[in-house]
XYZ file of C-alpha atoms in Angstrom:
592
model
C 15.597 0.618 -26.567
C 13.658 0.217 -22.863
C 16.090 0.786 -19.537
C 15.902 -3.080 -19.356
C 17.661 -3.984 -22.542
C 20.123 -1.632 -21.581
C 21.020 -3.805 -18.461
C 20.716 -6.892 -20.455
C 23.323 -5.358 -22.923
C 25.292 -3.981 -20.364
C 25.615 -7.682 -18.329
C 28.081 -9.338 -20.033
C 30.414 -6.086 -19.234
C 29.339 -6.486 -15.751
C 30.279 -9.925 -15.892
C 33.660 -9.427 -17.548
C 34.753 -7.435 -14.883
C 33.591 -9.650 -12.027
C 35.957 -12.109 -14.153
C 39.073 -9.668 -14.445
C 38.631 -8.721 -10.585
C 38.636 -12.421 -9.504
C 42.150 -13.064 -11.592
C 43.379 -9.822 -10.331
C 42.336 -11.134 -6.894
C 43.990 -14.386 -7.202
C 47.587 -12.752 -8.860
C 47.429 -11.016 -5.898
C 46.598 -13.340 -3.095
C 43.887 -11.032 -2.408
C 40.727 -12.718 -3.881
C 37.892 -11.086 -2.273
C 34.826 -13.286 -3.683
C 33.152 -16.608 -2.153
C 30.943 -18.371 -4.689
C 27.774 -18.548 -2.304
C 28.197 -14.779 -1.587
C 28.763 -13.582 -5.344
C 25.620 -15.357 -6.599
C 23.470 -14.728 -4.120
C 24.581 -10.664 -4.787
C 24.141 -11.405 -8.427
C 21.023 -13.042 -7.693
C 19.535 -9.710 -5.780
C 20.132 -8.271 -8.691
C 18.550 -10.327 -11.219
C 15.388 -9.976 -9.017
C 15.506 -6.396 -8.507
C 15.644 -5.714 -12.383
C 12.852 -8.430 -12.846
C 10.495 -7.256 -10.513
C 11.183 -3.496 -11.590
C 8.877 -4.303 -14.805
C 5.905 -3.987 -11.843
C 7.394 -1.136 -9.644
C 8.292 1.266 -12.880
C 4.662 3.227 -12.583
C 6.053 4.439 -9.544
C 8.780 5.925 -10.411
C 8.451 7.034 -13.696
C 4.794 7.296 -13.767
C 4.820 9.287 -10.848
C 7.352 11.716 -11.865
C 5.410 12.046 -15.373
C 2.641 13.261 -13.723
C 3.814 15.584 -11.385
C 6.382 16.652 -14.488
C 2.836 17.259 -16.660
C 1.596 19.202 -13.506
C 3.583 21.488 -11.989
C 6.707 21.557 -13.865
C 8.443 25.140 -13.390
C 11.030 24.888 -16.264
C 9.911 22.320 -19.044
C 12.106 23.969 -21.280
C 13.345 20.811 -23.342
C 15.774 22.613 -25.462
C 17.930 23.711 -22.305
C 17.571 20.185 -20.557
C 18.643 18.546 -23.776
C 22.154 20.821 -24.444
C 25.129 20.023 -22.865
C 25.243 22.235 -19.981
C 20.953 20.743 -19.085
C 22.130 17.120 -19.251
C 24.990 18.343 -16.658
C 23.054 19.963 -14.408
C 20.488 17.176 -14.477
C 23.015 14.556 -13.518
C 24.052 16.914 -10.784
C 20.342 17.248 -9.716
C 19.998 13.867 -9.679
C 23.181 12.730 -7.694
C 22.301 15.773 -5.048
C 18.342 13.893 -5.029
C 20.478 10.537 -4.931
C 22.813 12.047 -1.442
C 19.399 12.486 0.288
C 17.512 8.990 -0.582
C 20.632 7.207 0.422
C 21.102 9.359 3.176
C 18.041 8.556 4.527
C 18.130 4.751 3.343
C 20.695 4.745 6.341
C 19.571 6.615 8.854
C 15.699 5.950 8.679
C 14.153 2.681 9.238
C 11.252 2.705 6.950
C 14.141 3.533 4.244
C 16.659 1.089 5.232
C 15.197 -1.685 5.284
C 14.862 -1.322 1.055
C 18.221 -0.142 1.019
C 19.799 -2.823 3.242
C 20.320 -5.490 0.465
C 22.731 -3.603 -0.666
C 24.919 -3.664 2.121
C 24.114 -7.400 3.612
C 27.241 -9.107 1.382
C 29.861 -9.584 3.919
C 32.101 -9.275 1.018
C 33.317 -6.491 -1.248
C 33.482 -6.865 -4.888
C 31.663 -6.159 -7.853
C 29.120 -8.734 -7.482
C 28.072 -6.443 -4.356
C 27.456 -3.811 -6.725
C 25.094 -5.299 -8.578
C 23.388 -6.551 -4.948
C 20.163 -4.660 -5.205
C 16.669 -4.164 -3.756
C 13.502 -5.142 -4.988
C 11.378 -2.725 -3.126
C 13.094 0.653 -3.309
C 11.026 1.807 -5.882
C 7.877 1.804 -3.499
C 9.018 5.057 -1.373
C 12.314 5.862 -2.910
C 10.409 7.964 -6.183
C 9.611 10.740 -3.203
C 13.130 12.130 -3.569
C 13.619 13.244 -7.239
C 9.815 15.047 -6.965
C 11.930 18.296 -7.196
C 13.291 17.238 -10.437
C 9.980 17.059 -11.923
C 8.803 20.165 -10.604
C 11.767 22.124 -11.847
C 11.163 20.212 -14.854
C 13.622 18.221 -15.842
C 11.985 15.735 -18.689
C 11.244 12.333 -17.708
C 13.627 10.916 -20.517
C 16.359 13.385 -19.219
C 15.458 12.065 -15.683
C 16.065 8.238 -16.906
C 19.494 8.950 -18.698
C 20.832 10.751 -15.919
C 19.537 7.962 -13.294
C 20.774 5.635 -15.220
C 24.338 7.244 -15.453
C 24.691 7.570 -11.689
C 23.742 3.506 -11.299
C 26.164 2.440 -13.692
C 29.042 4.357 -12.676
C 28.617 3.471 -9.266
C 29.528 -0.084 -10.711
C 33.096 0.104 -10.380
C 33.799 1.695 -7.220
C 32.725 -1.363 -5.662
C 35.989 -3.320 -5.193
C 39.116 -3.856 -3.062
C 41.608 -4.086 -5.986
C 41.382 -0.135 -6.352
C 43.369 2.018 -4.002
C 43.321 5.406 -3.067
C 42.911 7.629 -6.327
C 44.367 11.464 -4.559
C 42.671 14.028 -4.997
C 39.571 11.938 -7.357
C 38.826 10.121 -3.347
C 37.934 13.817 -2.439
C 36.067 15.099 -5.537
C 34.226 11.667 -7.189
C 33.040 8.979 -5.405
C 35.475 6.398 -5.846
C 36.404 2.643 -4.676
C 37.973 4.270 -1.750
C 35.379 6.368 -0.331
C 32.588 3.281 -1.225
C 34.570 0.675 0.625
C 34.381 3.322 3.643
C 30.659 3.641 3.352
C 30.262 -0.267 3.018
C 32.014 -0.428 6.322
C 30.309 -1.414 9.939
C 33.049 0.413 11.946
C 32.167 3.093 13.979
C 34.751 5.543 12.189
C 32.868 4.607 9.193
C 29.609 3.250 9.380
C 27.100 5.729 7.732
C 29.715 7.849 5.953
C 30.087 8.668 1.810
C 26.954 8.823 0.962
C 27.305 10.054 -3.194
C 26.800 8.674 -5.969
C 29.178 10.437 -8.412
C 29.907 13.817 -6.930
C 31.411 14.070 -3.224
C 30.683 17.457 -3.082
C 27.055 16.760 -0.790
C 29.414 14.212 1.587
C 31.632 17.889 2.523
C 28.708 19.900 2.594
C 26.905 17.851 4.814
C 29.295 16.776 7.367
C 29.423 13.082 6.078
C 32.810 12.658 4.368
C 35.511 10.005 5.506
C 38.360 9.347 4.351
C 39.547 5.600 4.651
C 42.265 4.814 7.021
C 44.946 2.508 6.155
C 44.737 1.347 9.935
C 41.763 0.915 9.867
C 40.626 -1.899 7.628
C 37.039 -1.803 6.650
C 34.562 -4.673 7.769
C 31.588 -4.888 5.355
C 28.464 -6.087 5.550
C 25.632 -5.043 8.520
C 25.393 -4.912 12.309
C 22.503 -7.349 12.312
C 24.261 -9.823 10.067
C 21.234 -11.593 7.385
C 22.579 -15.348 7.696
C 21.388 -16.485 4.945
C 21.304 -16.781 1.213
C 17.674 -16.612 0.587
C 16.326 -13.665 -2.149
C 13.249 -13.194 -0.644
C 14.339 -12.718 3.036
C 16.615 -10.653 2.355
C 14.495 -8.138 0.950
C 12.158 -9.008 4.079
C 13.890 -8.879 6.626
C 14.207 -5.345 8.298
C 10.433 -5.063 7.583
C 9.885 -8.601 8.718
C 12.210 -7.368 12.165
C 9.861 -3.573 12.405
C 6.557 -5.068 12.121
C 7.990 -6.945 15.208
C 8.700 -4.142 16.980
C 6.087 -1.934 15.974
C 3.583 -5.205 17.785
C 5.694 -5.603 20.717
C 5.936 -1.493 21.400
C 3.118 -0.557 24.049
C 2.756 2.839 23.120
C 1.421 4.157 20.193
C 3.959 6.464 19.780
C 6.746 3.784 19.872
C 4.685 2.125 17.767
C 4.952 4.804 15.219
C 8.344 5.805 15.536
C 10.366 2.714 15.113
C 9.466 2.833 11.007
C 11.354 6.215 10.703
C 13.794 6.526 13.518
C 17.465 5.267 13.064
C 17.589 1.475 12.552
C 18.148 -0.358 15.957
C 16.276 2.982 17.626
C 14.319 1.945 20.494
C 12.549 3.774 23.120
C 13.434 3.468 26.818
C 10.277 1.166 27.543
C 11.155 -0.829 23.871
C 14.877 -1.095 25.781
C 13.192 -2.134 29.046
C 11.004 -4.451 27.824
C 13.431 -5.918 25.076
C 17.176 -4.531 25.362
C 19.577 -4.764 22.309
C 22.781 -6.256 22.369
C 24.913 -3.376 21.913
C 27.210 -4.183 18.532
C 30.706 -5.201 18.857
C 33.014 -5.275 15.896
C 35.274 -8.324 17.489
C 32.343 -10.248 17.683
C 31.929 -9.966 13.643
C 31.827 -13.315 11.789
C 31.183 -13.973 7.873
C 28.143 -16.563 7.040
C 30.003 -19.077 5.431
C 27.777 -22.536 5.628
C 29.687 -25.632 3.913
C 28.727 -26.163 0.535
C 29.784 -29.841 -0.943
C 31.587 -29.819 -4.868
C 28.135 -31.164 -6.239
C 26.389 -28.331 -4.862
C 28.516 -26.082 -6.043
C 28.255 -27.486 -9.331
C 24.543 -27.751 -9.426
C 24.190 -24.335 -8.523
C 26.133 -22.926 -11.008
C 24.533 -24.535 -13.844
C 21.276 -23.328 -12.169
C 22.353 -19.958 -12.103
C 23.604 -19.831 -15.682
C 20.105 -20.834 -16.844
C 18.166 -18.512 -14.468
C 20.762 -15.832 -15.995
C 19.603 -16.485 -19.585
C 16.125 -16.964 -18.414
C 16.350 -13.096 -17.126
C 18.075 -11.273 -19.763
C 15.632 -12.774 -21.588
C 12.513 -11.541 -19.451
C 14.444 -7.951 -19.515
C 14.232 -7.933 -23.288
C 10.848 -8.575 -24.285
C 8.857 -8.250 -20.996
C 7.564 -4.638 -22.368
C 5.772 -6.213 -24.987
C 3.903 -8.574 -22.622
C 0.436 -8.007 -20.833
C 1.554 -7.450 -17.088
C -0.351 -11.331 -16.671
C 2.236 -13.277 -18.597
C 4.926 -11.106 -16.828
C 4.214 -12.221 -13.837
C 3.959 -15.882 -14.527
C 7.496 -15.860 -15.819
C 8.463 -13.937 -12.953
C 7.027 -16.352 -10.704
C 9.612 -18.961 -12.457
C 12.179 -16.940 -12.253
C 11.526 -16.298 -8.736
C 11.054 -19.405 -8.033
C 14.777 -20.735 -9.597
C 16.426 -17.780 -7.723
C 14.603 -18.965 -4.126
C 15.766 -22.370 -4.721
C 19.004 -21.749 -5.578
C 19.457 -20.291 -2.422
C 17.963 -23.209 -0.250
C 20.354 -25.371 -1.768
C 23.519 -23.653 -1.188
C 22.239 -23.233 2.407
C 20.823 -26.976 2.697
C 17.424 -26.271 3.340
C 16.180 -28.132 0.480
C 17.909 -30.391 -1.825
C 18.900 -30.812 -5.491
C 16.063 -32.861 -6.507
C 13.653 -30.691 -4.266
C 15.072 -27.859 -6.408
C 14.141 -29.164 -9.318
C 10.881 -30.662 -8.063
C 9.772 -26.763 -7.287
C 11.315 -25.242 -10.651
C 9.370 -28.164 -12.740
C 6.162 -26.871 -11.108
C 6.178 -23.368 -12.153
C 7.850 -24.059 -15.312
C 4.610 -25.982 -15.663
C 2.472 -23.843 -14.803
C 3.867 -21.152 -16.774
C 3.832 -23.112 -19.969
C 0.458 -23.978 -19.570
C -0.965 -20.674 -18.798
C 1.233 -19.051 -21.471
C -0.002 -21.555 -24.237
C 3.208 -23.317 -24.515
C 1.420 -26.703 -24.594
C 4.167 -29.182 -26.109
C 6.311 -28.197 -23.117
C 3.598 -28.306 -20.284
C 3.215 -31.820 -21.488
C 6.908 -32.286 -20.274
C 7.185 -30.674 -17.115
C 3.545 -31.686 -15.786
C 4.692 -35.643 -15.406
C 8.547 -34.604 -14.817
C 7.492 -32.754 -12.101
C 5.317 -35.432 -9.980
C 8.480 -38.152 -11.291
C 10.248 -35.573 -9.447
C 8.579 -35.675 -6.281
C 8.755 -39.536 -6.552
C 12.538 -39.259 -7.113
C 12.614 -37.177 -4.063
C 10.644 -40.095 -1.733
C 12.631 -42.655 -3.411
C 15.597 -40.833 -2.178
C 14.636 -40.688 1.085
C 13.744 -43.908 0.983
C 17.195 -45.052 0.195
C 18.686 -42.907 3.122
C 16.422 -44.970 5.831
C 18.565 -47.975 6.100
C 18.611 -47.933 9.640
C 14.742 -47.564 10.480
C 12.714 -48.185 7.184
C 10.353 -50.666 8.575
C 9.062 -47.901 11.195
C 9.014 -45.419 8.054
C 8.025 -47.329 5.122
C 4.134 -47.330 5.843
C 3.524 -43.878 5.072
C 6.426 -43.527 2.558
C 4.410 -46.259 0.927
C 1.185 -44.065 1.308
C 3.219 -41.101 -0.226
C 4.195 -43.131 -3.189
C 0.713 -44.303 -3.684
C -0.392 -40.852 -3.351
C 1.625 -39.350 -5.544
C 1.280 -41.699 -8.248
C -2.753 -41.360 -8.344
C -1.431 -37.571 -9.049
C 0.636 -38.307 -11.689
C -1.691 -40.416 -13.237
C -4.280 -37.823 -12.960
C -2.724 -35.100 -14.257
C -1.322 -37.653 -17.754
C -5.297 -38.222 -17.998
C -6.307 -34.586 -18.113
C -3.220 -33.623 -20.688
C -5.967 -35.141 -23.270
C -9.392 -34.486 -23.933
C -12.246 -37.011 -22.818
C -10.290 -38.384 -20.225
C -11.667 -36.340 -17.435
C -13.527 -38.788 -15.225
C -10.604 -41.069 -15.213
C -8.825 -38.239 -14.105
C -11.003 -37.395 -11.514
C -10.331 -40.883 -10.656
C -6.978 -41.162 -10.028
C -7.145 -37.972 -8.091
C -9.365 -39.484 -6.141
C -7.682 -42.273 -5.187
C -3.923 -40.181 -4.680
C -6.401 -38.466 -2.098
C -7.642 -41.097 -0.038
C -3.635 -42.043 -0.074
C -2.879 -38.607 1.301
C -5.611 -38.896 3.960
C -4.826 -42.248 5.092
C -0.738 -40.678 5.365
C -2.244 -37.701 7.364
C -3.236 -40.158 10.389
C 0.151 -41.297 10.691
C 0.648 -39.946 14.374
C -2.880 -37.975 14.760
C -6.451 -39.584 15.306
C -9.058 -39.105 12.805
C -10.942 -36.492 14.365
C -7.861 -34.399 16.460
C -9.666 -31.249 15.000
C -13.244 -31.071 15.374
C -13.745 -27.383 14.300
C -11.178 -28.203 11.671
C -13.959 -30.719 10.470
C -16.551 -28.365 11.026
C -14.862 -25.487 8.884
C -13.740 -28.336 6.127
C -17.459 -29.828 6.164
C -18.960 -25.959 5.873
C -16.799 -25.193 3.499
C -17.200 -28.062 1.146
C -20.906 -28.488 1.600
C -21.375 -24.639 0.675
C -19.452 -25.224 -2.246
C -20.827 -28.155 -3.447
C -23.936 -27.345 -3.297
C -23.035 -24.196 -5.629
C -21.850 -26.161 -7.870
C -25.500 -27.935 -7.507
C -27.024 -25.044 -8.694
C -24.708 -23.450 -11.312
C -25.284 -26.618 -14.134
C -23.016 -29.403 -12.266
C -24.316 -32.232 -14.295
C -26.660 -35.064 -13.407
C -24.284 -37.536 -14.253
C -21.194 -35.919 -12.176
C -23.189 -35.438 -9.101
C -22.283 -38.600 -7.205
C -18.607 -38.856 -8.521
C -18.232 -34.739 -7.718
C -19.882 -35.607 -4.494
C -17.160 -38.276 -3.102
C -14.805 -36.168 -4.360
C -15.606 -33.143 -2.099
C -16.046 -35.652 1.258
C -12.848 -37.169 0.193
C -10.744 -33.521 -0.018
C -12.951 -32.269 3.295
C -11.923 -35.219 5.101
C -8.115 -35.327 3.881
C -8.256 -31.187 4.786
C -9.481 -32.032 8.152
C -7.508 -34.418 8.982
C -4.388 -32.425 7.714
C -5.443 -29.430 10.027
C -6.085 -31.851 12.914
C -2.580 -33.203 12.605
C -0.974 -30.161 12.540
C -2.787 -29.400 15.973
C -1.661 -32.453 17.548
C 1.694 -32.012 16.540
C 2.846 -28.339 16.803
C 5.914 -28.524 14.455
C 6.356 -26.681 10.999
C 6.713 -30.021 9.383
C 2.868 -30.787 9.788
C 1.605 -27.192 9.411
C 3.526 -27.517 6.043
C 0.980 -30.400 5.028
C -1.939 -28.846 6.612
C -1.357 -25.916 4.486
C -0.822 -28.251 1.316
C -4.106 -30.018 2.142
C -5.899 -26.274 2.182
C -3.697 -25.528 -1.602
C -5.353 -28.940 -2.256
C -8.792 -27.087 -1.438
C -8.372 -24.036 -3.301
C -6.803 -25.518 -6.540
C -9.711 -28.090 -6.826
C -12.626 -25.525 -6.289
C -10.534 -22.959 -9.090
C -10.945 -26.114 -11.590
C -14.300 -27.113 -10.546
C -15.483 -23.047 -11.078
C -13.759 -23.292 -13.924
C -15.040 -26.592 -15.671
C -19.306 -26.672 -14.446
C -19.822 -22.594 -13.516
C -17.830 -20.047 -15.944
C -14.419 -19.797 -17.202
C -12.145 -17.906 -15.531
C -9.372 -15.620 -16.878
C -5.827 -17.262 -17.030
C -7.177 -20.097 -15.065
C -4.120 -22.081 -15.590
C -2.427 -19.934 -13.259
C -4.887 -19.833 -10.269
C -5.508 -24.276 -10.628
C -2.000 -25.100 -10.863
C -0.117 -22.628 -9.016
C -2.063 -23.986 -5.960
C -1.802 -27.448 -7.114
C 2.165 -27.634 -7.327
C 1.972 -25.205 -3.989
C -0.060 -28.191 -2.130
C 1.945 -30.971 -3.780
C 5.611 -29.337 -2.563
C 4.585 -28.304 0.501
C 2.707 -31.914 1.545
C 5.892 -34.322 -0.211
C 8.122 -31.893 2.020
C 6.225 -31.644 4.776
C 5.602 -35.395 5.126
C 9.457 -36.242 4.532
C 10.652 -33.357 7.303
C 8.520 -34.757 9.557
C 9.632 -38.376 9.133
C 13.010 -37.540 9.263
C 12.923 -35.452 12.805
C 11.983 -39.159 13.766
C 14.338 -41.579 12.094
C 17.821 -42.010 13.510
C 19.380 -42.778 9.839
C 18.311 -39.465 8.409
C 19.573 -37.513 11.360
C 22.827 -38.861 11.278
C 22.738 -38.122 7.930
C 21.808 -34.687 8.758
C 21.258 -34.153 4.871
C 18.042 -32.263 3.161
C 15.609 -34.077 1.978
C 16.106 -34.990 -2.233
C 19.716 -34.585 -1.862
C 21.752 -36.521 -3.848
């Protein structure tokens, strides 16, 4: 049985307990969880076991090899008896003291380990909050293990010992415990080293054993005057997967630009987070923190929402444990696609609950890669259901912001009408190319959902806004048509191929040239469909007149659904920041 199956096994205990806490909470009057908070936590997790199936060479296959190298003591026997197994887990938890020791008090290091702590809750949801991208330095610190020569399965148990016991320390319906607060870590001692007050912020850093905390100066005990306040001093805000693992590299590659010296530069990756130099300060002071000032990220979230998400969830549960239990007999390609759905689900999920997309935008998005997947995966009878839902999703999503224009559709309904027309040439297109001989009428009603696009990208921008947007478009397109000129295109497809190019050139161009005249993320969200639009159509023409590519499912429709999203988004964005009636609806696009 792989580490993975373990966790899926082991999730319905998890989840058990999340239950039993909440009704303890509520007996009490003391509920500590808030349904955004608890699935996006949840959610972290999911992702950081998912994406572990690519990150697990790393760790383990790092520590194999040095283990095979240099290992001083590969006495298996010892290792394997009862008193090897117990000094392994004590190895491990001391290794464990100094990576999370340093995933607090270097940069480079906490900005993995910062999901962990970004839940402005405590409960055992936070507990299962977890990075994605620990694994990519984190291995460094159990090297010694290897060397002394501690096995790599021994090395796995005892890991995975000190992450599941840490499971239950992480709630507020546990008191103080006596003498166990001073010896074990404990739900005390963890609610201490959640904390952002000064008393306790960086404090209690073991994972089992306390022992390192005393040794090293950085035991405390909790204070019944002092309540803890969790989460971090530069609050995340939001309930998005991917940011959150982002963010504190997102916020030092910032710094690291704006430093002018090199040594700066350098030294805000592995100085304490918030460190800045006295010219970083000069140029760009801090706000010093102030605990007072503290407020939980608590957007409104309607019933329906609520609702949607949690069905959402409970599939994109399933859909994981699943992935955990037979992703190690995939090849690392089909991983990833189902990852990228997955992903995908979890990333929505989050928009909706903080209203940056809507329900039907939600679905539009998990359609597409559930499409994709299908098809590159060879699950054909279900690609031929979620390649038309998905483009009768993005017409549900006009048609709903259609009905919200009541107060200004005639200024809006020309290029709604354009987006309609648009995407029905796609949906027609991609219904032709489901069967075989149908390809020129697919080309077809591409074609014509184009020239729809590129007569809705000169709503607001002239023609030619972008002339070395042309002249890249035109360079580009030429080039490659005339490749596909001399790598077989045939006679008969020469003409039709030919409009076809001008047509995406043109609709790129003007797309880019739009974006320029306008300056807001609304257009650049189109422009950058219209260059998806580019890429996906040049992967399918490679694929169809030159050679066939690997997987090509993935690269031609990944890019496809990418520029479809991003343009029916884009398009709708933009007309809203200009119609009254949305605005006062102040509502995301595709709500319902």
């Amino acid at each position: 049985m792989t580490p993975s199956q373990i966790i899926v096994l082991a999730t319905p205990v998890f989840l058990l307990l999340i239950a039993i806490e909440l009704a303890v909470g509520y007996a009490r009057g003391r509920n500590t969880y808030r349904f955004d908070d608890a699935l996006t936590s949840i959610g972290l997790g999911m992702l950081s076991q998912i994406s572990a199936v690519f990150t697990v060479a790393l760790r383990f296959g790092l520590y194999t090899a040095v283990f095979s190298a240099v290992a001083l003591v590969p006495d298996k026997s010892f290792w394997t008896s009862p008193v090897g197994w117990l000094a392994a887990l004590v190895f491990y938890d001391f290794c464990y003291y100094w990576h999370h020791r340093l995933g607090h008090t270097s940069a480079l290091f906490w900005a993995a380990h910062v999901v962990h702590h970004q839940s402005e809750d405590y409960n055992l949801s936070t507990a299962l909050r977890q990075t994605s991208s620990g694994a990519l330095f984190g291995w460094i610190f159990y090297v010694p293990m290897a060397v002394a020569g501690v096995p790599p399965l021994v090395f796995g148990v005892v890991g995975l010992i000190d992450l599941l016991y840490q499971y239950w320390i992480h709630t507020q319906q546990i008191g103080r415990l006596g003498w166990f607060d001073r010896v074990f870590a404990s739900p005390s001692n963890h609610r201490v080293h959640h904390a952002v007050n000064d008393r306790y912020v960086d404090k209690n850093y073991g994972g089992v054993f306390m022992l390192w905390d005393h040794l090293f100066g950085s035991f405390e005990d909790e204070d019944p005057r002092e309540p803890c306040v969790y989460g971090t001093r530069s609050p995340l805000k939001s309930w998005d997967p991917l940011w959150a693992n982002a963010e504190v590299y997102a916020a030092l590659w910032h710094e690291s630009r704006q430093a002018r010296h090199w040594r700066d530069k350098l030294l805000v990756w592995f100085q304490p987070p918030g460190w800045q130099s006295a010219a970083m300060a000069a140029d760009s002071p801090k706000t010093p923190f102030d605990i007072n000032q503290v407020k939980r990220f608590a957007p409104p979230v309607s019933a329906s929402v609520r609702r949607f998400a949690a069905a959402q969830f409970a599939l994109l549960l399933t859909g994981s444990g699943l992935y955990l239990w037979f992703t190690d007999g995939w090849p690392l390609w089909q991983s990833a696609v189902w990852f990228a759905v997955l992903l995908a689900g979890l990333w929505s999920v989050g928009a909706v609950l903080q209203s940056r997309i809507g329900m039907l935008e939600a679905l539009m998005i998990e359609s597409a890669a559930l499409s994709m997947a299908t098809s590159a995966t060879g699950w054909i009878e279900w690609h031929w259901v979620f390649k038309p839902l998905t483009m009768l999703l993005a017409l549900a999503v006009v048609g709903v912001f259609w009905r919200a224009q009541t107060g200004a559709l005639a200024a809006q309904s020309k290029p709604v009408v354009w987006l309609v027309v648009a995407l029905t040439g796609a949906l027609a297109g991609d219904v032709f190319l489901m069967f075989e001989g149908f390809f020129i009428q697919g080309l077809v009603a591409f074609l014509l959902g184009h020239l729809a696009y590129l007569m809705l990208f000169r709503d607001r921008a002239p023609l030619f806004a972008s002339r070395p947007g042309w002249l890249i478009c035109a360079v580009i397109g030429a080039a490659f048509y005339g490749f596909l000129w001399l790598n077989g295109l045939p006679e008969a497809l020469r003409v039709p191929v030919a409009v076809y190019v001008s047509t995406i050139v043109a609709m790129g161009s003007v797309a880019i040239g739009r974006a320029v005249v306008l300056r807001d993320v609304p257009s650049c969200m189109v422009a950058a469909g219209a260059a998806f639009f580019m890429i996906s159509d040049a992967t399918l023409a490679f694929n169809r007149f030159v050679s066939p590519l690997p997987h090509a499912a993935i690269g031609v429709l990944s890019t496809y659904y990418a520029a479809q999203c991003l343009i029916v988004m884009g398009v709708l964005r933009g007309l809203q920041k200009t119609s009254p009636a949305a605005a006062n609806k102040a509502q995301p696009t595709g709500s319902t």
